[in-house]
């Protein structure tokens, strides 16, 4: 569907009946067309992409560059196959490219580090393997090839008709980029800002030390890029970046306050804190124990990210006891 002149949006399904879509965008230009993001690597997604192109009278060969906002499976999984079919070049930030091999190819080391992290944050031994391996199913939906072109902060991508500033927005992923077209005031923002849900920001072996601080800095920094249309990786296109960014920052402030309260009655591990937070508030709230193993892991990693931010702000302290990190309120 052409949503504004020169920009086509194609919605690609999630695999295994998981609800949700990835929005990918084709931006037409006099010197070639840019595809922003791919989708999961599955035959259904490839078919949906073909149908979406056809609906807008485009062909695979019309795509010249595939720019990936970040390497999560729902944005990058299909990039290699599309590269072959379109005879296009895959483009992404250098930092993101540097994570591909350890995440999707030789992932034993990363799995070991994550297991260590989950264990040291209090995940009980009988849940450890289930949570540690909760994301392995994703690998079948990713073809983990390295990009043809690596981007650096401040690069510019032009297709003859539109010119995009490459803005690195670490937080959701360390090498996540947004693309900004200054004349049109368009912002293609991947998973950095979503209208209906709060993007996941978790602490893990590839996230950097304080991903939530990085994320909030990235959100605040975007304020200087005045935008009339924000094209996200999921959910509706919207036009109020400042408002939405404010709501997301507010959400994290509330979560931090809730964690401070949870820490008021004793020293707790991140796992213990996570079990006391009501999750999925947008859909009425779900107790930690009722979440899937995958969601429980995300919940723990998000909790650690909040605790790391609170620690950097001097509001909580951390001690190590028998190999487990325990947090206490300093308020
Ligand atoms: Zn993502
Ligand atoms: Zn996503």
PDB file of N, CA and C in Angstrom, residues 58-143:
ATOM      1  N   UNK A  58       5.034  -3.327  -8.084  1.00  0.00           N
ATOM      2  CA  UNK A  58       6.493  -3.385  -7.944  1.00  0.00           C
ATOM      3  C   UNK A  58       6.943  -4.835  -8.130  1.00  0.00           C
ATOM      4  N   UNK A  59       8.229  -5.003  -8.447  1.00  0.00           N
ATOM      5  CA  UNK A  59       8.798  -6.340  -8.611  1.00  0.00           C
ATOM      6  C   UNK A  59      10.030  -6.465  -7.711  1.00  0.00           C
ATOM      7  N   UNK A  60      10.452  -7.705  -7.467  1.00  0.00           N
ATOM      8  CA  UNK A  60      11.664  -7.919  -6.666  1.00  0.00           C
ATOM      9  C   UNK A  60      12.838  -7.109  -7.242  1.00  0.00           C
ATOM     10  N   UNK A  61      12.955  -7.118  -8.565  1.00  0.00           N
ATOM     11  CA  UNK A  61      14.101  -6.445  -9.215  1.00  0.00           C
ATOM     12  C   UNK A  61      14.076  -4.935  -9.016  1.00  0.00           C
ATOM     13  N   UNK A  62      12.952  -4.409  -8.561  1.00  0.00           N
ATOM     14  CA  UNK A  62      12.864  -2.957  -8.336  1.00  0.00           C
ATOM     15  C   UNK A  62      13.565  -2.520  -7.046  1.00  0.00           C
ATOM     16  N   UNK A  63      13.917  -3.495  -6.201  1.00  0.00           N
ATOM     17  CA  UNK A  63      14.576  -3.145  -4.921  1.00  0.00           C
ATOM     18  C   UNK A  63      16.094  -3.147  -5.132  1.00  0.00           C
ATOM     19  N   UNK A  64      16.754  -2.040  -4.797  1.00  0.00           N
ATOM     20  CA  UNK A  64      18.209  -1.941  -4.986  1.00  0.00           C
ATOM     21  C   UNK A  64      19.000  -2.074  -3.684  1.00  0.00           C
ATOM     22  N   UNK A  65      18.434  -1.571  -2.594  1.00  0.00           N
ATOM     23  CA  UNK A  65      19.117  -1.651  -1.298  1.00  0.00           C
ATOM     24  C   UNK A  65      18.127  -2.133  -0.241  1.00  0.00           C
ATOM     25  N   UNK A  66      18.603  -2.955   0.659  1.00  0.00           N
ATOM     26  CA  UNK A  66      17.776  -3.410   1.784  1.00  0.00           C
ATOM     27  C   UNK A  66      18.450  -2.879   3.049  1.00  0.00           C
ATOM     28  N   UNK A  67      17.866  -1.868   3.641  1.00  0.00           N
ATOM     29  CA  UNK A  67      18.456  -1.260   4.839  1.00  0.00           C
ATOM     30  C   UNK A  67      17.768  -1.866   6.063  1.00  0.00           C
ATOM     31  N   UNK A  68      18.579  -2.412   6.963  1.00  0.00           N
ATOM     32  CA  UNK A  68      18.045  -3.114   8.140  1.00  0.00           C
ATOM     33  C   UNK A  68      18.202  -2.202   9.365  1.00  0.00           C
ATOM     34  N   UNK A  69      17.100  -1.940  10.058  1.00  0.00           N
ATOM     35  CA  UNK A  69      17.186  -1.060  11.240  1.00  0.00           C
ATOM     36  C   UNK A  69      17.930  -1.746  12.388  1.00  0.00           C
ATOM     37  N   UNK A  70      17.712  -3.065  12.548  1.00  0.00           N
ATOM     38  CA  UNK A  70      18.428  -3.833  13.573  1.00  0.00           C
ATOM     39  C   UNK A  70      18.238  -5.307  13.277  1.00  0.00           C
ATOM     40  N   UNK A  71      19.063  -6.158  13.927  1.00  0.00           N
ATOM     41  CA  UNK A  71      19.147  -7.550  13.486  1.00  0.00           C
ATOM     42  C   UNK A  71      18.181  -8.494  14.197  1.00  0.00           C
ATOM     43  N   UNK A  72      17.147  -7.999  14.841  1.00  0.00           N
ATOM     44  CA  UNK A  72      16.147  -8.920  15.387  1.00  0.00           C
ATOM     45  C   UNK A  72      15.478  -9.661  14.225  1.00  0.00           C
ATOM     46  N   UNK A  73      15.078 -10.900  14.507  1.00  0.00           N
ATOM     47  CA  UNK A  73      14.601 -11.793  13.446  1.00  0.00           C
ATOM     48  C   UNK A  73      13.450 -11.204  12.641  1.00  0.00           C
ATOM     49  N   UNK A  74      12.598 -10.418  13.282  1.00  0.00           N
ATOM     50  CA  UNK A  74      11.419  -9.894  12.588  1.00  0.00           C
ATOM     51  C   UNK A  74      11.761  -8.731  11.649  1.00  0.00           C
ATOM     52  N   UNK A  75      13.008  -8.262  11.686  1.00  0.00           N
ATOM     53  CA  UNK A  75      13.425  -7.157  10.800  1.00  0.00           C
ATOM     54  C   UNK A  75      14.501  -7.597   9.807  1.00  0.00           C
ATOM     55  N   UNK A  76      15.261  -8.607  10.202  1.00  0.00           N
ATOM     56  CA  UNK A  76      16.458  -8.966   9.436  1.00  0.00           C
ATOM     57  C   UNK A  76      16.400 -10.398   8.894  1.00  0.00           C
ATOM     58  N   UNK A  77      15.527 -11.245   9.450  1.00  0.00           N
ATOM     59  CA  UNK A  77      15.531 -12.680   9.120  1.00  0.00           C
ATOM     60  C   UNK A  77      15.563 -12.988   7.631  1.00  0.00           C
ATOM     61  N   UNK A  78      14.755 -12.284   6.851  1.00  0.00           N
ATOM     62  CA  UNK A  78      14.565 -12.604   5.430  1.00  0.00           C
ATOM     63  C   UNK A  78      15.533 -11.843   4.516  1.00  0.00           C
ATOM     64  N   UNK A  79      16.376 -10.999   5.093  1.00  0.00           N
ATOM     65  CA  UNK A  79      17.198 -10.092   4.261  1.00  0.00           C
ATOM     66  C   UNK A  79      18.027 -10.839   3.220  1.00  0.00           C
ATOM     67  N   UNK A  80      18.646 -11.963   3.599  1.00  0.00           N
ATOM     68  CA  UNK A  80      19.516 -12.698   2.663  1.00  0.00           C
ATOM     69  C   UNK A  80      18.743 -13.215   1.461  1.00  0.00           C
ATOM     70  N   UNK A  81      17.560 -13.781   1.740  1.00  0.00           N
ATOM     71  CA  UNK A  81      16.763 -14.332   0.635  1.00  0.00           C
ATOM     72  C   UNK A  81      16.308 -13.204  -0.287  1.00  0.00           C
ATOM     73  N   UNK A  82      15.905 -12.085   0.299  1.00  0.00           N
ATOM     74  CA  UNK A  82      15.461 -10.951  -0.528  1.00  0.00           C
ATOM     75  C   UNK A  82      16.634 -10.389  -1.329  1.00  0.00           C
ATOM     76  N   UNK A  83      17.804 -10.399  -0.720  1.00  0.00           N
ATOM     77  CA  UNK A  83      19.005  -9.926  -1.433  1.00  0.00           C
ATOM     78  C   UNK A  83      19.186 -10.714  -2.737  1.00  0.00           C
ATOM     79  N   UNK A  84      19.053 -12.034  -2.640  1.00  0.00           N
ATOM     80  CA  UNK A  84      19.198 -12.881  -3.837  1.00  0.00           C
ATOM     81  C   UNK A  84      18.099 -12.602  -4.848  1.00  0.00           C
ATOM     82  N   UNK A  85      16.865 -12.552  -4.358  1.00  0.00           N
ATOM     83  CA  UNK A  85      15.724 -12.395  -5.272  1.00  0.00           C
ATOM     84  C   UNK A  85      15.699 -11.016  -5.926  1.00  0.00           C
ATOM     85  N   UNK A  86      16.156 -10.017  -5.185  1.00  0.00           N
ATOM     86  CA  UNK A  86      16.104  -8.638  -5.699  1.00  0.00           C
ATOM     87  C   UNK A  86      17.426  -8.234  -6.366  1.00  0.00           C
ATOM     88  N   UNK A  87      18.479  -9.053  -6.157  1.00  0.00           N
ATOM     89  CA  UNK A  87      19.821  -8.633  -6.596  1.00  0.00           C
ATOM     90  C   UNK A  87      20.161  -7.277  -5.975  1.00  0.00           C
ATOM     91  N   UNK A  88      19.903  -7.196  -4.677  1.00  0.00           N
ATOM     92  CA  UNK A  88      20.083  -5.926  -3.953  1.00  0.00           C
ATOM     93  C   UNK A  88      21.262  -6.051  -2.992  1.00  0.00           C
ATOM     94  N   UNK A  89      21.652  -4.920  -2.406  1.00  0.00           N
ATOM     95  CA  UNK A  89      22.697  -4.927  -1.390  1.00  0.00           C
ATOM     96  C   UNK A  89      22.069  -4.724  -0.012  1.00  0.00           C
ATOM     97  N   UNK A  90      22.562  -5.478   0.960  1.00  0.00           N
ATOM     98  CA  UNK A  90      22.047  -5.355   2.327  1.00  0.00           C
ATOM     99  C   UNK A  90      22.935  -4.365   3.088  1.00  0.00           C
ATOM    100  N   UNK A  91      22.270  -3.473   3.795  1.00  0.00           N
ATOM    101  CA  UNK A  91      22.946  -2.350   4.457  1.00  0.00           C
ATOM    102  C   UNK A  91      22.521  -2.319   5.920  1.00  0.00           C
ATOM    103  N   UNK A  92      23.493  -2.176   6.827  1.00  0.00           N
ATOM    104  CA  UNK A  92      23.118  -2.001   8.243  1.00  0.00           C
ATOM    105  C   UNK A  92      24.267  -1.333   8.993  1.00  0.00           C
ATOM    106  N   UNK A  93      23.998  -0.937  10.225  1.00  0.00           N
ATOM    107  CA  UNK A  93      25.045  -0.286  11.020  1.00  0.00           C
ATOM    108  C   UNK A  93      26.142  -1.289  11.380  1.00  0.00           C
ATOM    109  N   UNK A  94      27.363  -0.815  11.394  1.00  0.00           N
ATOM    110  CA  UNK A  94      28.536  -1.636  11.688  1.00  0.00           C
ATOM    111  C   UNK A  94      28.402  -2.370  13.036  1.00  0.00           C
ATOM    112  N   UNK A  95      27.873  -1.686  14.028  1.00  0.00           N
ATOM    113  CA  UNK A  95      27.746  -2.310  15.361  1.00  0.00           C
ATOM    114  C   UNK A  95      26.768  -3.484  15.307  1.00  0.00           C
ATOM    115  N   UNK A  96      25.681  -3.293  14.610  1.00  0.00           N
ATOM    116  CA  UNK A  96      24.673  -4.354  14.499  1.00  0.00           C
ATOM    117  C   UNK A  96      25.252  -5.550  13.735  1.00  0.00           C
ATOM    118  N   UNK A  97      25.989  -5.263  12.659  1.00  0.00           N
ATOM    119  CA  UNK A  97      26.607  -6.338  11.864  1.00  0.00           C
ATOM    120  C   UNK A  97      27.551  -7.168  12.734  1.00  0.00           C
ATOM    121  N   UNK A  98      28.213  -6.493  13.674  1.00  0.00           N
ATOM    122  CA  UNK A  98      29.174  -7.169  14.545  1.00  0.00           C
ATOM    123  C   UNK A  98      28.535  -8.147  15.524  1.00  0.00           C
ATOM    124  N   UNK A  99      27.228  -8.124  15.642  1.00  0.00           N
ATOM    125  CA  UNK A  99      26.538  -9.013  16.590  1.00  0.00           C
ATOM    126  C   UNK A  99      26.002 -10.284  15.929  1.00  0.00           C
ATOM    127  N   UNK A 100      26.013 -10.310  14.590  1.00  0.00           N
ATOM    128  CA  UNK A 100      25.319 -11.398  13.868  1.00  0.00           C
ATOM    129  C   UNK A 100      25.923 -12.769  14.169  1.00  0.00           C
ATOM    130  N   UNK A 101      27.240 -12.873  14.061  1.00  0.00           N
ATOM    131  CA  UNK A 101      27.861 -14.196  14.177  1.00  0.00           C
ATOM    132  C   UNK A 101      27.619 -14.800  15.556  1.00  0.00           C
ATOM    133  N   UNK A 102      27.858 -14.018  16.604  1.00  0.00           N
ATOM    134  CA  UNK A 102      27.714 -14.585  17.955  1.00  0.00           C
ATOM    135  C   UNK A 102      26.253 -14.807  18.327  1.00  0.00           C
ATOM    136  N   UNK A 103      25.338 -14.108  17.646  1.00  0.00           N
ATOM    137  CA  UNK A 103      23.923 -14.270  17.985  1.00  0.00           C
ATOM    138  C   UNK A 103      23.267 -15.423  17.220  1.00  0.00           C
ATOM    139  N   UNK A 104      23.614 -15.544  15.923  1.00  0.00           N
ATOM    140  CA  UNK A 104      22.871 -16.489  15.085  1.00  0.00           C
ATOM    141  C   UNK A 104      23.702 -17.634  14.509  1.00  0.00           C
ATOM    142  N   UNK A 105      25.032 -17.505  14.504  1.00  0.00           N
ATOM    143  CA  UNK A 105      25.835 -18.566  13.873  1.00  0.00           C
ATOM    144  C   UNK A 105      26.515 -19.448  14.914  1.00  0.00           C
ATOM    145  N   UNK A 106      27.416 -18.857  15.686  1.00  0.00           N
ATOM    146  CA  UNK A 106      28.127 -19.626  16.715  1.00  0.00           C
ATOM    147  C   UNK A 106      27.632 -19.112  18.063  1.00  0.00           C
ATOM    148  N   UNK A 107      26.443 -19.576  18.440  1.00  0.00           N
ATOM    149  CA  UNK A 107      25.789 -18.925  19.579  1.00  0.00           C
ATOM    150  C   UNK A 107      26.016 -19.629  20.915  1.00  0.00           C
ATOM    151  N   UNK A 108      26.850 -20.689  20.924  1.00  0.00           N
ATOM    152  CA  UNK A 108      27.079 -21.400  22.190  1.00  0.00           C
ATOM    153  C   UNK A 108      27.676 -20.470  23.256  1.00  0.00           C
ATOM    154  N   UNK A 109      28.609 -19.614  22.828  1.00  0.00           N
ATOM    155  CA  UNK A 109      29.254 -18.701  23.773  1.00  0.00           C
ATOM    156  C   UNK A 109      28.245 -17.737  24.379  1.00  0.00           C
ATOM    157  N   UNK A 110      27.383 -17.194  23.513  1.00  0.00           N
ATOM    158  CA  UNK A 110      26.376 -16.236  23.967  1.00  0.00           C
ATOM    159  C   UNK A 110      25.380 -16.913  24.917  1.00  0.00           C
ATOM    160  N   UNK A 111      24.997 -18.148  24.561  1.00  0.00           N
ATOM    161  CA  UNK A 111      24.065 -18.893  25.424  1.00  0.00           C
ATOM    162  C   UNK A 111      24.668 -19.111  26.811  1.00  0.00           C
ATOM    163  N   UNK A 112      25.973 -19.429  26.836  1.00  0.00           N
ATOM    164  CA  UNK A 112      26.672 -19.640  28.111  1.00  0.00           C
ATOM    165  C   UNK A 112      26.693 -18.360  28.939  1.00  0.00           C
ATOM    166  N   UNK A 113      26.993 -17.247  28.260  1.00  0.00           N
ATOM    167  CA  UNK A 113      27.033 -15.959  28.980  1.00  0.00           C
ATOM    168  C   UNK A 113      25.657 -15.606  29.525  1.00  0.00           C
ATOM    169  N   UNK A 114      24.622 -15.857  28.721  1.00  0.00           N
ATOM    170  CA  UNK A 114      23.266 -15.529  29.152  1.00  0.00           C
ATOM    171  C   UNK A 114      22.855 -16.401  30.340  1.00  0.00           C
ATOM    172  N   UNK A 115      23.227 -17.682  30.274  1.00  0.00           N
ATOM    173  CA  UNK A 115      22.898 -18.599  31.375  1.00  0.00           C
ATOM    174  C   UNK A 115      23.520 -18.088  32.677  1.00  0.00           C
ATOM    175  N   UNK A 116      24.787 -17.661  32.556  1.00  0.00           N
ATOM    176  CA  UNK A 116      25.513 -17.126  33.704  1.00  0.00           C
ATOM    177  C   UNK A 116      24.798 -15.882  34.251  1.00  0.00           C
ATOM    178  N   UNK A 117      24.363 -15.021  33.319  1.00  0.00           N
ATOM    179  CA  UNK A 117      23.690 -13.778  33.723  1.00  0.00           C
ATOM    180  C   UNK A 117      22.356 -14.077  34.423  1.00  0.00           C
ATOM    181  N   UNK A 118      21.582 -14.990  33.833  1.00  0.00           N
ATOM    182  CA  UNK A 118      20.279 -15.323  34.433  1.00  0.00           C
ATOM    183  C   UNK A 118      20.490 -15.938  35.819  1.00  0.00           C
ATOM    184  N   UNK A 119      21.466 -16.817  35.905  1.00  0.00           N
ATOM    185  CA  UNK A 119      21.748 -17.480  37.181  1.00  0.00           C
ATOM    186  C   UNK A 119      22.175 -16.459  38.239  1.00  0.00           C
ATOM    187  N   UNK A 120      23.064 -15.546  37.848  1.00  0.00           N
ATOM    188  CA  UNK A 120      23.571 -14.585  38.834  1.00  0.00           C
ATOM    189  C   UNK A 120      22.505 -13.550  39.209  1.00  0.00           C
ATOM    190  N   UNK A 121      21.408 -13.485  38.443  1.00  0.00           N
ATOM    191  CA  UNK A 121      20.314 -12.596  38.826  1.00  0.00           C
ATOM    192  C   UNK A 121      19.167 -13.348  39.488  1.00  0.00           C
ATOM    193  N   UNK A 122      19.468 -14.578  39.921  1.00  0.00           N
ATOM    194  CA  UNK A 122      18.543 -15.261  40.825  1.00  0.00           C
ATOM    195  C   UNK A 122      17.566 -16.223  40.179  1.00  0.00           C
ATOM    196  N   UNK A 123      17.701 -16.499  38.876  1.00  0.00           N
ATOM    197  CA  UNK A 123      16.787 -17.475  38.263  1.00  0.00           C
ATOM    198  C   UNK A 123      17.065 -18.845  38.896  1.00  0.00           C
ATOM    199  N   UNK A 124      16.024 -19.500  39.442  1.00  0.00           N
ATOM    200  CA  UNK A 124      16.237 -20.800  40.098  1.00  0.00           C
ATOM    201  C   UNK A 124      16.767 -21.841  39.105  1.00  0.00           C
ATOM    202  N   UNK A 125      17.566 -22.761  39.616  1.00  0.00           N
ATOM    203  CA  UNK A 125      18.191 -23.782  38.760  1.00  0.00           C
ATOM    204  C   UNK A 125      17.175 -24.537  37.914  1.00  0.00           C
ATOM    205  N   UNK A 126      15.993 -24.822  38.468  1.00  0.00           N
ATOM    206  CA  UNK A 126      15.044 -25.634  37.696  1.00  0.00           C
ATOM    207  C   UNK A 126      14.362 -24.851  36.566  1.00  0.00           C
ATOM    208  N   UNK A 127      14.536 -23.533  36.533  1.00  0.00           N
ATOM    209  CA  UNK A 127      13.970 -22.750  35.419  1.00  0.00           C
ATOM    210  C   UNK A 127      15.049 -22.330  34.427  1.00  0.00           C
ATOM    211  N   UNK A 128      16.301 -22.544  34.820  1.00  0.00           N
ATOM    212  CA  UNK A 128      17.411 -21.930  34.088  1.00  0.00           C
ATOM    213  C   UNK A 128      17.502 -22.386  32.633  1.00  0.00           C
ATOM    214  N   UNK A 129      17.437 -23.693  32.410  1.00  0.00           N
ATOM    215  CA  UNK A 129      17.600 -24.208  31.038  1.00  0.00           C
ATOM    216  C   UNK A 129      16.437 -23.748  30.164  1.00  0.00           C
ATOM    217  N   UNK A 130      15.232 -23.825  30.717  1.00  0.00           N
ATOM    218  CA  UNK A 130      14.046 -23.416  29.936  1.00  0.00           C
ATOM    219  C   UNK A 130      14.145 -21.951  29.507  1.00  0.00           C
ATOM    220  N   UNK A 131      14.537 -21.091  30.445  1.00  0.00           N
ATOM    221  CA  UNK A 131      14.615 -19.658  30.116  1.00  0.00           C
ATOM    222  C   UNK A 131      15.811 -19.368  29.210  1.00  0.00           C
ATOM    223  N   UNK A 132      16.915 -20.052  29.480  1.00  0.00           N
ATOM    224  CA  UNK A 132      18.121 -19.807  28.691  1.00  0.00           C
ATOM    225  C   UNK A 132      17.901 -20.171  27.222  1.00  0.00           C
ATOM    226  N   UNK A 133      17.142 -21.240  26.994  1.00  0.00           N
ATOM    227  CA  UNK A 133      16.979 -21.726  25.618  1.00  0.00           C
ATOM    228  C   UNK A 133      15.675 -21.246  24.977  1.00  0.00           C
ATOM    229  N   UNK A 134      14.995 -20.300  25.645  1.00  0.00           N
ATOM    230  CA  UNK A 134      13.655 -19.896  25.195  1.00  0.00           C
ATOM    231  C   UNK A 134      13.645 -19.186  23.849  1.00  0.00           C
ATOM    232  N   UNK A 135      14.810 -18.762  23.350  1.00  0.00           N
ATOM    233  CA  UNK A 135      14.802 -18.041  22.068  1.00  0.00           C
ATOM    234  C   UNK A 135      15.392 -18.864  20.924  1.00  0.00           C
ATOM    235  N   UNK A 136      15.768 -20.107  21.208  1.00  0.00           N
ATOM    236  CA  UNK A 136      16.460 -20.885  20.161  1.00  0.00           C
ATOM    237  C   UNK A 136      15.576 -21.138  18.932  1.00  0.00           C
ATOM    238  N   UNK A 137      14.265 -21.225  19.145  1.00  0.00           N
ATOM    239  CA  UNK A 137      13.343 -21.457  18.014  1.00  0.00           C
ATOM    240  C   UNK A 137      13.452 -20.356  16.954  1.00  0.00           C
ATOM    241  N   UNK A 138      13.897 -19.167  17.383  1.00  0.00           N
ATOM    242  CA  UNK A 138      13.950 -18.022  16.463  1.00  0.00           C
ATOM    243  C   UNK A 138      14.956 -18.271  15.324  1.00  0.00           C
ATOM    244  N   UNK A 139      16.022 -19.012  15.641  1.00  0.00           N
ATOM    245  CA  UNK A 139      17.110 -19.163  14.659  1.00  0.00           C
ATOM    246  C   UNK A 139      16.663 -19.775  13.330  1.00  0.00           C
ATOM    247  N   UNK A 140      15.623 -20.611  13.375  1.00  0.00           N
ATOM    248  CA  UNK A 140      15.148 -21.211  12.117  1.00  0.00           C
ATOM    249  C   UNK A 140      14.502 -20.166  11.205  1.00  0.00           C
ATOM    250  N   UNK A 141      14.244 -18.968  11.724  1.00  0.00           N
ATOM    251  CA  UNK A 141      13.607 -17.916  10.923  1.00  0.00           C
ATOM    252  C   UNK A 141      14.575 -16.787  10.580  1.00  0.00           C
ATOM    253  N   UNK A 142      15.869 -17.098  10.624  1.00  0.00           N
ATOM    254  CA  UNK A 142      16.891 -16.088  10.284  1.00  0.00           C
ATOM    255  C   UNK A 142      17.937 -16.718   9.362  1.00  0.00           C
ATOM    256  N   UNK A 143      18.266 -16.051   8.262  1.00  0.00           N
ATOM    257  CA  UNK A 143      19.430 -16.438   7.443  1.00  0.00           C
ATOM    258  C   UNK A 143      20.523 -15.421   7.741  1.00  0.00           C
TER     259      UNK A 143
END
